[in-house]
Coordinates of N, CA and C in Angstrom, one line a residue:
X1271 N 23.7 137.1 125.8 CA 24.1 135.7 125.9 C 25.6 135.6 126.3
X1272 N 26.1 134.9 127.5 CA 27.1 134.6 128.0 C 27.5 133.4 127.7
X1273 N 26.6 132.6 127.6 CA 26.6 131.3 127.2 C 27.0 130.5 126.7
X1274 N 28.5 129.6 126.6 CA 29.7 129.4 125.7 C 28.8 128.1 124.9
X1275 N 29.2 127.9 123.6 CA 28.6 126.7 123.0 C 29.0 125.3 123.7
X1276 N 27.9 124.7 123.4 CA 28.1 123.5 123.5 C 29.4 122.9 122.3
X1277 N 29.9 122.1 122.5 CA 30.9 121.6 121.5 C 31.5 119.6 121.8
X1278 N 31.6 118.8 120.9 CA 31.8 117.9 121.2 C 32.4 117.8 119.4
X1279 N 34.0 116.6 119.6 CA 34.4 116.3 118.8 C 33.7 114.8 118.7
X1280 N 33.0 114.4 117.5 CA 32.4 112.8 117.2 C 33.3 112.0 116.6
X1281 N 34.7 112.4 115.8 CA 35.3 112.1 115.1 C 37.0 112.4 114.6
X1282 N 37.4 111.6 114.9 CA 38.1 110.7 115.6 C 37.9 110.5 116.7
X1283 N 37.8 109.4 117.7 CA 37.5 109.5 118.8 C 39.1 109.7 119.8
X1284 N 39.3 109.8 121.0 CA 40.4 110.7 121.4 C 41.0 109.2 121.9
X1285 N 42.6 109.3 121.6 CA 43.2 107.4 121.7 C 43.9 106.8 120.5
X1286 N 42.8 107.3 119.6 CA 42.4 106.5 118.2 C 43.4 106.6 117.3
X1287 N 44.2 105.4 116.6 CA 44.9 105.1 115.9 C 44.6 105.8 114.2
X1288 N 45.2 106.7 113.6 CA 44.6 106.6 111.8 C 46.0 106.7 110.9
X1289 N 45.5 107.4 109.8 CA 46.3 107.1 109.1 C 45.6 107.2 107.7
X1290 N 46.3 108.0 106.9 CA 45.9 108.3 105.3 C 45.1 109.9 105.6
X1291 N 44.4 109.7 105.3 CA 43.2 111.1 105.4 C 41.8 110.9 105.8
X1292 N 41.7 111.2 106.9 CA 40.5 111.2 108.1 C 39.8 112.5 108.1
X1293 N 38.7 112.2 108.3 CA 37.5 113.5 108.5 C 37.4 113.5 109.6
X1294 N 37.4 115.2 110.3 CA 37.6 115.4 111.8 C 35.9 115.7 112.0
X1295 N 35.4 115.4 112.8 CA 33.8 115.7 113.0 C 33.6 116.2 114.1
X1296 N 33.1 117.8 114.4 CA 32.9 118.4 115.7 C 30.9 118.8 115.5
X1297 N 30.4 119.1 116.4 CA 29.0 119.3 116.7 C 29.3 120.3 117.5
X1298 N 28.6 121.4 117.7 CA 28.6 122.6 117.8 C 26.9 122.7 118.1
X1299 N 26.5 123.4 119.1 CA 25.1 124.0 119.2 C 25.3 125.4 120.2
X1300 N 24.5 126.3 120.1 CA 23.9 126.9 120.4 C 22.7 128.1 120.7
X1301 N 22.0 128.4 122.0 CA 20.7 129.1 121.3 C 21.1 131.0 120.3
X1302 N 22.3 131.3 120.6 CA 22.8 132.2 119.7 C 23.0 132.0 118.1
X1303 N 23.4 130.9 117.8 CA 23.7 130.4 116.8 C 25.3 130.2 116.5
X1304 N 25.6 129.4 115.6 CA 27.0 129.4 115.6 C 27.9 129.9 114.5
X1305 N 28.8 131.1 114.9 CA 29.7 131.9 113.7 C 31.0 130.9 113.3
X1306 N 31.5 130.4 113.8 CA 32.5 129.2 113.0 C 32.9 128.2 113.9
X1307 N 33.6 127.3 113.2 CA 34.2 126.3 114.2 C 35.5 126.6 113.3
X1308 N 36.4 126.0 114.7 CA 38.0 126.2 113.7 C 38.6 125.0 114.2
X1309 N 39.5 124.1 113.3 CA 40.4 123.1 113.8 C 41.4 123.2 113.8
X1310 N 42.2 122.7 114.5 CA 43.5 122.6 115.0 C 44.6 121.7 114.8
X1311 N 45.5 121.7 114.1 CA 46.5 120.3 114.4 C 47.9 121.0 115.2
X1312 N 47.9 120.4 116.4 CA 49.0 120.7 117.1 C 49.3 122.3 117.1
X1313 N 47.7 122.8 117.8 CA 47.7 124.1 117.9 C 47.7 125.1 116.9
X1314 N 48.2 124.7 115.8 CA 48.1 125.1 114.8 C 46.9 125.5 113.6
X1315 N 46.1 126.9 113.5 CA 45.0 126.5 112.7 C 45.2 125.4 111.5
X1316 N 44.1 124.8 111.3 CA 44.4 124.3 110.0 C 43.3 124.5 108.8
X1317 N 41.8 124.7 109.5 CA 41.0 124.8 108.9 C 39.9 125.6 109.8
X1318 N 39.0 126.0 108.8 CA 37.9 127.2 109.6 C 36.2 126.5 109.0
X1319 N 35.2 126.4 109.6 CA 33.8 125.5 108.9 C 33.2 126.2 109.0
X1320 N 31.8 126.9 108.6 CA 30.9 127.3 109.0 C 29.6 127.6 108.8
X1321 N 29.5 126.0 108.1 CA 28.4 125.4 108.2 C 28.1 123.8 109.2
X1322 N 26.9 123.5 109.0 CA 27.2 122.1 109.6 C 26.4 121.6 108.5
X1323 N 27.1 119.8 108.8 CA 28.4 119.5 109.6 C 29.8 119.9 109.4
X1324 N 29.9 120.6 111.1 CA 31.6 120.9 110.7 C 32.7 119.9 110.9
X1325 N 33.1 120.2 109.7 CA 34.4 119.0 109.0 C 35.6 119.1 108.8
X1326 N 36.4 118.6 108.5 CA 37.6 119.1 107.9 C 38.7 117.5 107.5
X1327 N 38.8 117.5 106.3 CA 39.4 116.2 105.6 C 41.1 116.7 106.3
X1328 N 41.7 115.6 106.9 CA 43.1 115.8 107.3 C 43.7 115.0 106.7
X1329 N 44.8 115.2 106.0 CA 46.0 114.3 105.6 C 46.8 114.1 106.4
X1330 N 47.4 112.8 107.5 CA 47.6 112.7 108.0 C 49.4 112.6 107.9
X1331 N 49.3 112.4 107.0 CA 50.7 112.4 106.1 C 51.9 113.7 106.1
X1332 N 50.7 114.7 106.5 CA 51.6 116.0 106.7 C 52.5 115.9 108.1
X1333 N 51.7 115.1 108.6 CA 52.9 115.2 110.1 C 53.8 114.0 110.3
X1334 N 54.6 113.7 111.3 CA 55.2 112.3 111.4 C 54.7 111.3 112.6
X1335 N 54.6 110.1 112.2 CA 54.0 109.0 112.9 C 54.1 109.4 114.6
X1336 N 53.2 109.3 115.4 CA 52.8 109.9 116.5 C 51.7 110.3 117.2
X1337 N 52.0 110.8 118.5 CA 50.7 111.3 118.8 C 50.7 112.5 118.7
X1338 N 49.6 112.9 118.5 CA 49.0 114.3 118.0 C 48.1 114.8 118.7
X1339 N 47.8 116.6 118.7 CA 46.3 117.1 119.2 C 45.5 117.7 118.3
X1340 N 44.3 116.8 118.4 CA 43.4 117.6 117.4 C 42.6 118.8 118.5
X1341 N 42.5 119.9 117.8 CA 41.5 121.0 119.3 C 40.2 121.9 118.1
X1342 N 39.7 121.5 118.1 CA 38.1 122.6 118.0 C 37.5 123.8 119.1
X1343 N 37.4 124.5 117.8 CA 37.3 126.0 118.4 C 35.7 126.0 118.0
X1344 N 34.9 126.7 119.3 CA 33.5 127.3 118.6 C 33.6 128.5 119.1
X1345 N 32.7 129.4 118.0 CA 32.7 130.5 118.1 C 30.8 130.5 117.9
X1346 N 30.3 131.0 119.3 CA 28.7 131.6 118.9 C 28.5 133.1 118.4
X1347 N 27.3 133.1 118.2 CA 27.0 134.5 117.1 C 27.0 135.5 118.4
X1348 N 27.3 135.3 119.6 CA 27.4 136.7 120.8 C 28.9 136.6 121.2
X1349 N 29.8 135.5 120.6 CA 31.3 135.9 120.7 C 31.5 135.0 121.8
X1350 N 31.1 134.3 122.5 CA 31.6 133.3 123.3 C 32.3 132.2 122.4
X1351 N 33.1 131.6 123.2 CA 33.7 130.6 122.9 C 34.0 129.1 123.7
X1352 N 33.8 128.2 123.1 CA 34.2 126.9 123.5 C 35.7 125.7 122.8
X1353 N 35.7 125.4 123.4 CA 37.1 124.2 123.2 C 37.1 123.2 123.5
X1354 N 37.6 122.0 122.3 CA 37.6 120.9 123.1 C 38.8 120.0 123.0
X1355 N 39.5 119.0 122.8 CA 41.2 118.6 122.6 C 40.7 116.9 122.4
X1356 N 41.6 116.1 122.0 CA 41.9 114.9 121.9 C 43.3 115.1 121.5
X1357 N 43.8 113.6 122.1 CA 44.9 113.3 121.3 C 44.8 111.8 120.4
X1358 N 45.6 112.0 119.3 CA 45.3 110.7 118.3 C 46.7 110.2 118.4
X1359 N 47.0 109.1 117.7 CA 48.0 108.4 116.9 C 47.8 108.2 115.6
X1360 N 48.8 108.8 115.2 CA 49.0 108.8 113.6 C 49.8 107.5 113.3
X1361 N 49.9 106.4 112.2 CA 50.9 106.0 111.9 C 50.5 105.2 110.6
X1362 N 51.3 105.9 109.8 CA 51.3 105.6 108.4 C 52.5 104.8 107.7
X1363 N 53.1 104.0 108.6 CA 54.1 103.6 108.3 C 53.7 102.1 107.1
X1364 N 54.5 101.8 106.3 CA 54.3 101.0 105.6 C 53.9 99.5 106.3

């Protein structure tokens, strides 16, 4: 199998304004099957899933008001890989 997963982030959509603590929602397929998904804040791991649905609750609070990258990593069970990126707006300002 050469065949990199399929991957789409559902959640947050990429643009999108939040704020407080948001669930990041990625979908992952493939016919190998899938060994993890990993998320990203500003390249940074933050979290590893690996079941579905892959999730990850973000406190948005940790970073400062702005735009940001969220990036999902798939990893299939033959070691291929896929990526995907958005950028959001954070702003938690009072």
């Amino acid at each position: 199998d050469t065949t990199p997963p399929t991957l789409n982030i559902l959640q947050p959509t990429g643009g999108s304004t939040v704020s407080k603590i948001i669930e990041i929602t990625a979908e992952a397929t493939d016919e190998s099957g899938i060994s993890k998904v990993e998320f990203y804040i500003n390249n940074k791991l933050a979290a590893t899933d690996n079941t579905e649905p892959y999730t990850y609750r973000w406190n948005t609070r940790s970073v400062k008001d702005g735009w940001h990258t969220i990036t999902v990593k798939a990893y299939d069970n033959a070691g291929n890989t896929a990526q995907a990126s958005i950028k959001i707006q954070v702003s938690n300002r009072k």
